[in-house]
């Protein structure tokens, strides 16, 4: 007797993202799902035969289907905004100058400390809904606007609650070393001690940390301070990642690569030396074109060298109030292609399988493969390049997470059996 699936989606063109150098296309295909997992992918379904049985079938209307999108770098939990600083920057004051004069990250720290957990949850949930509407099914969220135990905990608890109560999954990153808080203004090393000796162990004990991040930059933390945080993470058996080489080259990516970091992120000033270090690691290079665009940067990450050395490239929104107030991963695809000259294929890879690698979840998500989670997006597009080509206008028609429809703009699924040719196997 044939297996009865929970859900079959048919009449679709699939970009599985399961192959190294191409989209892994299955035309006129069907995807069979059971217990939240992909159980079968049937290309050219009209040429196959036999009957497929399922509790539910969805006619995909000829739409393209990709893996659920993954935003592997966000600061989605925060209060307040930085519109005033935006206006200051338009008048010629730089991001660095604003940060050094006590604004920047620390102005968001003030607003976030003053917000209740419920307020932060509501703000973040609203932002998250925009991302989901464009097909995001896995998301990373960092702390880093609390900068003391109570407020970093509050932020990470909001991320955990979003993981529990939203339909999508969230990777929680502890970014205590994001900026020096005002009370440690004259003693950043003491703040790093607090991060290492009290904040990280306590938050870890509460199960709030999946990964530890550091903003390694001359307006934030030095290589030595970063190393201290990484050493503590290693002691606690926590993985690490890094904001690296955004505004200058401190060589953070070399350190990160030697520590098997999940990813190094930004990378405008990445050196050839660091590229060599990345080459012999599993660390993903995550590019953040939204921050490059919004801060009016001129130095681009060394894309050709990353390519030449086969370093996996992810792209992400970096959604945050200061350097990338962006709630559209599709717009980030457009920026990755227009500003960084990624191909539309590389850009899509950057928000699917390579973003999954950057969160070390590529065994479960990031591509459409048998036994992976059934995280799928249906798109009303003519070609896959359209995902990068368009600026605005949302072609997302349906989002499926773990086999459940979490968003639909097409007629409700019918409960039926998909008829195939009557002879032969399935
Ligand atoms: O990824 N670079 C450091 N952190 C953020 C900016 C945070 C902020 O300005 O609030 C980033 O760009
Ligand atoms: Fe960031």
Short mmCIF file of C-alpha atoms and ligand atoms in Angstrom, two decimals:
data_model
loop_
_atom_site.label_atom_id
_atom_site.label_comp_id
_atom_site.label_asym_id
_atom_site.label_seq_id
_atom_site.Cartn_x
_atom_site.Cartn_y
_atom_site.Cartn_z
CA UNK A 1 0.00 0.00 0.00
CA UNK A 2 1.31 3.41 -0.90
CA UNK A 3 2.17 5.95 1.74
CA UNK A 4 -0.44 8.58 2.58
CA UNK A 5 1.23 11.94 2.77
CA UNK A 6 0.01 14.84 4.90
CA UNK A 7 0.37 17.29 2.04
CA UNK A 8 1.21 17.25 -1.65
CA UNK A 9 2.00 20.43 -3.53
CA UNK A 10 1.80 19.94 -7.28
CA UNK A 11 1.84 22.01 -10.45
CA UNK A 12 5.01 23.82 -9.37
CA UNK A 13 8.50 24.51 -10.64
CA UNK A 14 11.04 23.80 -7.94
CA UNK A 15 14.38 25.52 -7.35
CA UNK A 16 15.77 23.07 -4.81
CA UNK A 17 19.05 24.95 -4.16
CA UNK A 18 20.48 21.50 -3.48
CA UNK A 19 23.26 21.71 -6.05
CA UNK A 20 26.54 23.57 -5.94
CA UNK A 21 26.47 25.47 -9.23
CA UNK A 22 22.85 25.68 -10.29
CA UNK A 23 19.36 26.17 -8.95
CA UNK A 24 18.61 22.43 -8.96
CA UNK A 25 15.44 22.88 -10.98
CA UNK A 26 12.59 20.36 -11.17
CA UNK A 27 9.95 21.49 -13.63
CA UNK A 28 6.26 20.68 -13.37
CA UNK A 29 6.99 18.95 -10.10
CA UNK A 30 5.27 17.79 -6.95
CA UNK A 31 6.55 17.77 -3.38
CA UNK A 32 5.21 15.19 -0.91
CA UNK A 33 5.30 16.04 2.79
CA UNK A 34 4.78 14.01 5.93
CA UNK A 35 5.36 14.88 9.58
CA UNK A 36 6.74 18.25 8.58
CA UNK A 37 9.45 16.75 6.37
CA UNK A 38 9.95 16.53 2.62
CA UNK A 39 9.45 12.88 1.70
CA UNK A 40 9.51 12.91 -2.07
CA UNK A 41 10.20 15.31 -4.93
CA UNK A 42 8.67 14.22 -8.22
CA UNK A 43 9.86 16.04 -11.34
CA UNK A 44 7.75 16.10 -14.52
CA UNK A 45 4.80 14.70 -12.68
CA UNK A 46 2.78 14.25 -15.87
CA UNK A 47 5.26 11.68 -17.10
CA UNK A 48 5.02 9.71 -13.88
CA UNK A 49 2.26 7.37 -13.11
CA UNK A 50 0.40 5.81 -10.24
CA UNK A 51 -1.58 7.52 -7.59
CA UNK A 52 -0.35 9.76 -4.84
CA UNK A 53 -2.49 9.98 -1.76
CA UNK A 54 -2.49 12.80 0.72
CA UNK A 55 -4.70 14.34 3.35
CA UNK A 56 -4.36 17.65 1.55
CA UNK A 57 -3.27 18.75 -1.90
CA UNK A 58 -2.32 22.20 -3.05
CA UNK A 59 -2.42 23.18 -6.69
CA UNK A 60 0.62 25.43 -7.01
CA UNK A 61 -0.77 27.15 -10.09
CA UNK A 62 2.55 26.84 -11.95
CA UNK A 63 4.35 28.97 -9.35
CA UNK A 64 8.05 28.70 -8.57
CA UNK A 65 8.92 27.11 -5.24
CA UNK A 66 12.12 27.83 -3.32
CA UNK A 67 13.29 26.78 0.12
CA UNK A 68 12.01 29.03 2.91
CA UNK A 69 14.27 32.07 3.06
CA UNK A 70 16.75 32.43 5.91
CA UNK A 71 17.82 35.77 7.35
CA UNK A 72 21.01 34.82 9.20
CA UNK A 73 21.89 38.22 10.69
CA UNK A 74 19.34 40.52 12.34
CA UNK A 75 19.01 42.78 15.34
CA UNK A 76 15.22 42.59 15.28
CA UNK A 77 14.57 43.20 18.98
CA UNK A 78 14.95 46.86 19.96
CA UNK A 79 12.96 49.93 20.95
CA UNK A 80 13.03 53.44 19.52
CA UNK A 81 14.39 54.54 16.19
CA UNK A 82 17.35 56.54 14.92
CA UNK A 83 15.64 58.84 12.44
CA UNK A 84 17.35 61.86 14.02
CA UNK A 85 20.76 60.32 13.44
CA UNK A 86 19.72 59.57 9.88
CA UNK A 87 19.08 63.28 9.41
CA UNK A 88 22.45 64.10 11.02
CA UNK A 89 24.20 61.74 8.63
CA UNK A 90 22.44 63.40 5.71
CA UNK A 91 24.07 66.62 6.88
CA UNK A 92 27.51 65.02 6.71
CA UNK A 93 28.13 63.68 10.22
CA UNK A 94 29.46 60.12 9.97
CA UNK A 95 28.17 56.93 11.63
CA UNK A 96 31.50 56.70 13.46
CA UNK A 97 31.32 60.30 14.74
CA UNK A 98 27.79 59.74 16.01
CA UNK A 99 28.87 56.54 17.76
CA UNK A 100 31.90 58.19 19.37
CA UNK A 101 29.78 61.04 20.72
CA UNK A 102 27.53 58.64 22.64
CA UNK A 103 24.82 58.20 20.03
CA UNK A 104 24.56 55.25 17.67
CA UNK A 105 24.17 51.87 19.30
CA UNK A 106 24.04 53.48 22.75
CA UNK A 107 20.99 55.57 21.88
CA UNK A 108 19.15 52.34 21.03
CA UNK A 109 20.49 50.82 24.27
CA UNK A 110 18.81 53.62 26.21
CA UNK A 111 15.45 53.08 24.50
CA UNK A 112 15.69 49.30 24.81
CA UNK A 113 16.55 49.40 28.50
CA UNK A 114 13.51 51.61 29.06
CA UNK A 115 11.13 49.28 27.21
CA UNK A 116 9.27 46.43 28.88
CA UNK A 117 9.58 42.88 27.62
CA UNK A 118 6.02 43.02 26.29
CA UNK A 119 6.73 46.22 24.40
CA UNK A 120 9.85 44.70 22.87
CA UNK A 121 7.94 41.55 21.94
CA UNK A 122 5.20 43.51 20.18
CA UNK A 123 7.70 45.64 18.27
CA UNK A 124 9.76 42.65 17.17
CA UNK A 125 6.70 40.53 16.28
CA UNK A 126 5.48 43.28 13.99
CA UNK A 127 8.87 43.50 12.27
CA UNK A 128 8.97 39.73 11.99
CA UNK A 129 5.59 39.67 10.24
CA UNK A 130 7.02 41.73 7.37
CA UNK A 131 9.85 39.25 6.92
CA UNK A 132 7.51 36.26 6.99
CA UNK A 133 5.30 37.89 4.35
CA UNK A 134 8.30 37.73 2.02
CA UNK A 135 9.02 34.08 2.69
CA UNK A 136 11.38 34.08 5.66
CA UNK A 137 11.04 30.84 7.65
CA UNK A 138 14.27 30.87 9.68
CA UNK A 139 15.77 33.89 11.35
CA UNK A 140 18.69 34.82 13.55
CA UNK A 141 18.14 37.46 16.24
CA UNK A 142 20.92 39.08 18.28
CA UNK A 143 20.88 40.75 21.65
CA UNK A 144 23.25 43.70 22.02
CA UNK A 145 21.03 46.66 22.92
CA UNK A 146 20.80 45.74 26.61
CA UNK A 147 24.49 45.62 27.52
CA UNK A 148 23.81 44.52 31.07
CA UNK A 149 22.60 41.20 32.39
CA UNK A 150 18.98 42.19 32.99
CA UNK A 151 18.47 43.83 29.62
CA UNK A 152 20.42 41.34 27.50
CA UNK A 153 18.31 38.65 29.19
CA UNK A 154 15.16 40.58 28.37
CA UNK A 155 16.13 40.77 24.70
CA UNK A 156 17.06 37.08 24.44
CA UNK A 157 13.86 36.07 26.19
CA UNK A 158 11.90 38.02 23.60
CA UNK A 159 13.81 36.14 20.88
CA UNK A 160 12.99 32.85 22.61
CA UNK A 161 9.31 33.76 22.88
CA UNK A 162 9.24 34.65 19.20
CA UNK A 163 10.76 31.25 18.51
CA UNK A 164 8.01 29.61 20.58
CA UNK A 165 5.01 31.69 19.56
CA UNK A 166 5.71 32.66 15.97
CA UNK A 167 5.42 30.03 13.27
CA UNK A 168 9.09 30.28 12.30
CA UNK A 169 12.32 29.19 13.97
CA UNK A 170 14.83 31.55 15.51
CA UNK A 171 18.53 31.22 16.28
CA UNK A 172 19.45 33.32 19.34
CA UNK A 173 22.78 35.14 19.39
CA UNK A 174 24.33 36.79 22.44
CA UNK A 175 25.95 40.07 21.35
CA UNK A 176 26.87 41.48 24.76
CA UNK A 177 30.07 42.77 23.12
CA UNK A 178 28.25 45.10 20.74
CA UNK A 179 29.28 48.43 22.28
CA UNK A 180 30.72 49.73 25.53
CA UNK A 181 27.73 50.84 27.64
CA UNK A 182 27.85 54.36 29.15
CA UNK A 183 28.53 53.11 32.70
CA UNK A 184 31.77 51.48 31.47
CA UNK A 185 32.73 54.33 29.17
CA UNK A 186 36.19 54.66 30.64
CA UNK A 187 36.77 51.01 31.27
CA UNK A 188 35.88 48.78 28.32
CA UNK A 189 38.06 45.93 29.62
CA UNK A 190 36.00 45.79 32.78
CA UNK A 191 32.88 45.57 30.65
CA UNK A 192 34.40 42.66 28.72
CA UNK A 193 35.07 40.96 32.07
CA UNK A 194 31.40 41.39 32.94
CA UNK A 195 30.39 39.90 29.57
CA UNK A 196 32.68 36.91 30.14
CA UNK A 197 32.39 36.30 33.86
CA UNK A 198 28.75 36.92 34.49
CA UNK A 199 26.54 37.69 31.49
CA UNK A 200 27.58 34.87 29.15
CA UNK A 201 27.58 32.05 31.74
CA UNK A 202 24.26 33.11 33.26
CA UNK A 203 22.47 33.55 29.96
CA UNK A 204 23.89 30.27 28.74
CA UNK A 205 22.66 28.52 31.84
CA UNK A 206 19.16 29.85 31.09
CA UNK A 207 19.41 28.26 27.63
CA UNK A 208 19.23 31.63 25.92
CA UNK A 209 22.35 31.43 23.74
CA UNK A 210 22.82 29.50 20.51
CA UNK A 211 25.88 31.47 19.41
CA UNK A 212 28.12 34.30 20.68
CA UNK A 213 28.86 37.35 18.52
CA UNK A 214 31.31 40.27 18.92
CA UNK A 215 31.45 43.62 17.10
CA UNK A 216 35.19 43.64 16.38
CA UNK A 217 35.93 47.15 15.12
CA UNK A 218 37.85 50.24 16.15
CA UNK A 219 34.63 51.91 17.36
CA UNK A 220 33.75 48.76 19.32
CA UNK A 221 36.06 45.94 20.55
CA UNK A 222 39.67 45.11 19.75
CA UNK A 223 41.06 41.77 18.62
CA UNK A 224 42.33 41.12 22.17
CA UNK A 225 38.95 41.84 23.71
CA UNK A 226 37.24 39.73 21.06
CA UNK A 227 39.63 36.88 21.77
CA UNK A 228 38.72 37.04 25.43
CA UNK A 229 35.02 36.69 24.61
CA UNK A 230 35.74 33.84 22.19
CA UNK A 231 37.86 32.06 24.82
CA UNK A 232 35.00 32.19 27.31
CA UNK A 233 32.60 30.92 24.65
CA UNK A 234 34.93 28.01 23.96
CA UNK A 235 35.08 27.21 27.65
CA UNK A 236 31.27 27.09 27.72
CA UNK A 237 31.23 25.11 24.45
CA UNK A 238 29.32 27.85 22.69
CA UNK A 239 29.93 28.56 19.00
CA UNK A 240 30.97 32.04 17.85
CA UNK A 241 30.50 34.49 15.01
CA UNK A 242 31.72 38.02 14.38
CA UNK A 243 30.87 41.46 13.03
CA UNK A 244 34.16 41.89 11.20
CA UNK A 245 35.93 44.25 8.83
CA UNK A 246 32.93 46.58 8.43
CA UNK A 247 34.72 49.94 8.72
CA UNK A 248 38.38 48.91 8.85
CA UNK A 249 40.58 45.81 8.71
CA UNK A 250 41.45 44.56 12.19
CA UNK A 251 41.99 41.01 10.97
CA UNK A 252 39.00 39.76 12.96
CA UNK A 253 38.07 37.28 10.26
CA UNK A 254 41.39 35.48 10.64
CA UNK A 255 40.75 35.01 14.33
CA UNK A 256 37.16 33.93 13.61
CA UNK A 257 38.25 31.38 11.01
CA UNK A 258 40.74 29.80 13.40
CA UNK A 259 37.94 29.45 15.96
CA UNK A 260 35.60 27.71 13.50
CA UNK A 261 33.19 30.67 13.69
CA UNK A 262 29.79 30.08 12.10
CA UNK A 263 30.21 33.24 10.06
CA UNK A 264 32.01 36.55 9.70
CA UNK A 265 29.67 39.36 8.77
CA UNK A 266 29.99 42.68 6.83
CA UNK A 267 33.55 42.21 5.38
CA UNK A 268 33.93 45.39 3.33
CA UNK A 269 37.58 45.65 4.45
CA UNK A 270 38.39 41.92 4.36
CA UNK A 271 42.06 41.32 3.48
CA UNK A 272 43.59 38.63 1.31
CA UNK A 273 45.24 37.15 4.39
CA UNK A 274 41.87 36.70 6.05
CA UNK A 275 40.49 35.18 2.87
CA UNK A 276 43.23 32.57 3.07
CA UNK A 277 42.26 31.83 6.65
CA UNK A 278 38.59 31.54 5.70
CA UNK A 279 39.48 29.19 2.88
CA UNK A 280 40.67 26.54 5.26
CA UNK A 281 37.68 26.86 7.60
CA UNK A 282 33.94 26.19 7.57
CA UNK A 283 33.19 29.83 8.28
CA UNK A 284 30.63 31.49 6.00
CA UNK A 285 31.19 35.01 4.64
CA UNK A 286 27.97 36.90 5.34
CA UNK A 287 27.50 40.11 3.37
CA UNK A 288 25.15 42.86 4.54
CA UNK A 289 24.40 45.11 1.57
CA UNK A 290 21.68 46.96 3.49
CA UNK A 291 24.25 48.45 5.89
CA UNK A 292 26.62 49.23 2.99
CA UNK A 293 23.79 51.06 1.23
CA UNK A 294 22.35 52.87 4.22
CA UNK A 295 25.73 54.10 5.51
CA UNK A 296 26.72 55.22 2.03
CA UNK A 297 29.84 53.10 2.07
CA UNK A 298 32.17 53.04 -0.90
CA UNK A 299 34.48 50.09 -0.22
CA UNK A 300 32.91 46.82 -1.35
CA UNK A 301 33.65 43.37 0.04
CA UNK A 302 36.18 41.47 -2.15
CA UNK A 303 33.53 39.41 -3.92
CA UNK A 304 35.81 38.13 -6.68
CA UNK A 305 38.32 36.78 -4.20
CA UNK A 306 35.60 35.15 -2.12
CA UNK A 307 34.29 33.51 -5.28
CA UNK A 308 37.69 32.47 -6.53
CA UNK A 309 38.43 30.80 -3.23
CA UNK A 310 35.05 29.06 -3.04
CA UNK A 311 34.12 30.65 0.25
CA UNK A 312 30.39 30.26 0.84
CA UNK A 313 28.62 33.62 0.73
CA UNK A 314 25.44 34.33 2.68
CA UNK A 315 23.54 37.59 2.58
CA UNK A 316 21.32 38.99 5.30
CA UNK A 317 19.24 42.04 6.18
CA UNK A 318 21.21 43.11 9.30
CA UNK A 319 17.84 44.59 10.24
CA UNK A 320 18.61 47.20 12.92
CA UNK A 321 17.70 50.81 13.65
CA UNK A 322 21.13 52.33 12.99
CA UNK A 323 22.81 50.90 9.92
CA UNK A 324 20.09 48.92 8.13
CA UNK A 325 16.48 49.72 9.06
CA UNK A 326 15.33 47.15 6.53
CA UNK A 327 12.46 44.69 6.76
CA UNK A 328 12.65 43.24 3.28
CA UNK A 329 14.95 40.35 2.45
CA UNK A 330 13.90 40.66 -1.21
CA UNK A 331 15.21 44.21 -1.28
CA UNK A 332 18.47 42.85 0.16
CA UNK A 333 18.61 40.39 -2.78
CA UNK A 334 18.29 43.35 -5.10
CA UNK A 335 21.07 45.24 -3.29
CA UNK A 336 23.35 42.18 -3.26
CA UNK A 337 23.09 42.00 -7.03
CA UNK A 338 23.14 45.71 -7.92
CA UNK A 339 25.66 46.91 -5.31
CA UNK A 340 27.84 43.83 -4.80
CA UNK A 341 27.38 42.29 -8.26
CA UNK A 342 26.36 38.89 -6.98
CA UNK A 343 24.48 36.93 -9.60
CA UNK A 344 20.78 36.33 -8.82
CA UNK A 345 21.71 32.68 -8.26
CA UNK A 346 24.43 33.59 -5.76
CA UNK A 347 22.04 35.98 -4.03
CA UNK A 348 19.35 33.31 -3.67
CA UNK A 349 21.94 30.86 -2.43
CA UNK A 350 22.93 33.52 0.08
CA UNK A 351 19.48 33.52 1.68
CA UNK A 352 18.89 29.77 1.45
CA UNK A 353 21.53 27.05 1.68
CA UNK A 354 24.48 29.31 2.53
CA UNK A 355 22.46 31.17 5.17
CA UNK A 356 21.57 27.75 6.60
CA UNK A 357 25.29 26.94 6.74
CA UNK A 358 25.90 30.26 8.51
CA UNK A 359 23.50 29.09 11.24
CA UNK A 360 24.80 25.50 11.06
CA UNK A 361 21.29 24.29 10.28
CA UNK A 362 22.03 23.12 6.75
CA UNK A 363 21.26 19.54 7.73
CA UNK A 364 17.63 20.60 8.29
CA UNK A 365 16.85 23.71 6.23
CA UNK A 366 18.11 25.79 3.31
CA UNK A 367 17.34 23.45 0.42
CA UNK A 368 14.51 21.29 -0.88
CA UNK A 369 15.74 17.78 -0.26
CA UNK A 370 14.23 14.57 1.02
CA UNK A 371 14.24 14.39 4.85
CA UNK A 372 14.80 18.14 5.24
CA UNK A 373 12.13 20.29 6.87
CA UNK A 374 9.28 21.19 4.55
CA UNK A 375 10.02 24.94 4.63
CA UNK A 376 8.82 26.23 1.27
CA UNK A 377 7.81 29.44 -0.47
CA UNK A 378 5.59 29.72 -3.56
CA UNK A 379 6.38 32.69 -5.79
CA UNK A 380 4.35 34.28 -8.56
CA UNK A 381 7.34 34.98 -10.81
CA UNK A 382 8.30 34.18 -14.39
CA UNK A 383 11.96 33.53 -13.65
CA UNK A 384 14.04 33.07 -10.51
CA UNK A 385 16.11 36.17 -11.31
CA UNK A 386 12.94 38.19 -10.69
CA UNK A 387 13.45 37.69 -6.95
CA UNK A 388 16.54 39.92 -7.21
CA UNK A 389 15.43 42.08 -10.12
CA UNK A 390 12.32 43.70 -8.72
CA UNK A 391 12.40 46.56 -6.25
CA UNK A 392 9.22 46.28 -4.22
CA UNK A 393 6.06 44.41 -5.05
CA UNK A 394 5.86 41.14 -3.18
CA UNK A 395 5.41 38.02 -5.34
CA UNK A 396 5.19 35.65 -2.34
CA UNK A 397 1.98 33.60 -2.62
CA UNK A 398 2.40 31.03 0.10
CA UNK A 399 4.75 30.24 2.97
CA UNK A 400 5.01 26.73 4.43
CA UNK A 401 6.94 25.98 7.62
CA UNK A 402 7.50 22.39 8.75
CA UNK A 403 4.79 21.29 6.36
CA UNK A 404 2.19 23.75 7.67
CA UNK A 405 0.81 26.61 5.58
CA UNK A 406 1.59 29.71 7.66
CA UNK A 407 0.65 32.28 5.05
CA UNK A 408 -1.47 31.96 1.94
CA UNK A 409 -2.63 34.30 -0.75
CA UNK A 410 -4.04 31.55 -2.93
CA UNK A 411 -7.36 29.72 -2.76
CA UNK A 412 -7.55 27.43 0.24
CA UNK A 413 -6.07 23.95 -0.14
CA UNK A 414 -8.53 21.27 -1.21
CA UNK A 415 -8.67 17.86 0.39
CA UNK A 416 -8.15 15.50 -2.47
CA UNK A 417 -6.02 12.96 -4.26
CA UNK A 418 -3.62 13.88 -7.02
CA UNK A 419 -4.34 11.80 -10.11
CA UNK A 420 -1.41 10.67 -12.20
CA UNK A 421 -1.18 8.43 -15.22
CA UNK A 422 -2.68 5.08 -14.23
CA UNK A 423 0.26 2.81 -15.16
CA UNK A 424 3.50 2.30 -13.31
CA UNK A 425 5.32 3.48 -10.26
CA UNK A 426 5.23 6.74 -8.34
O1 LIG B 1 25.55 45.19 12.10
N1 LIG B 1 27.94 46.85 13.19
C1 LIG B 1 27.44 46.74 14.29
N2 LIG B 1 26.17 46.54 14.58
C2 LIG B 1 25.10 46.82 13.70
C3 LIG B 1 24.67 48.23 13.79
C4 LIG B 1 23.91 48.45 15.01
C5 LIG B 1 23.43 49.84 15.18
O2 LIG B 1 23.94 50.81 14.58
O3 LIG B 1 22.49 49.96 15.97
C6 LIG B 1 25.45 46.39 12.29
O4 LIG B 1 25.59 47.21 11.38
FE1 LIG B 2 24.79 43.57 12.64
#
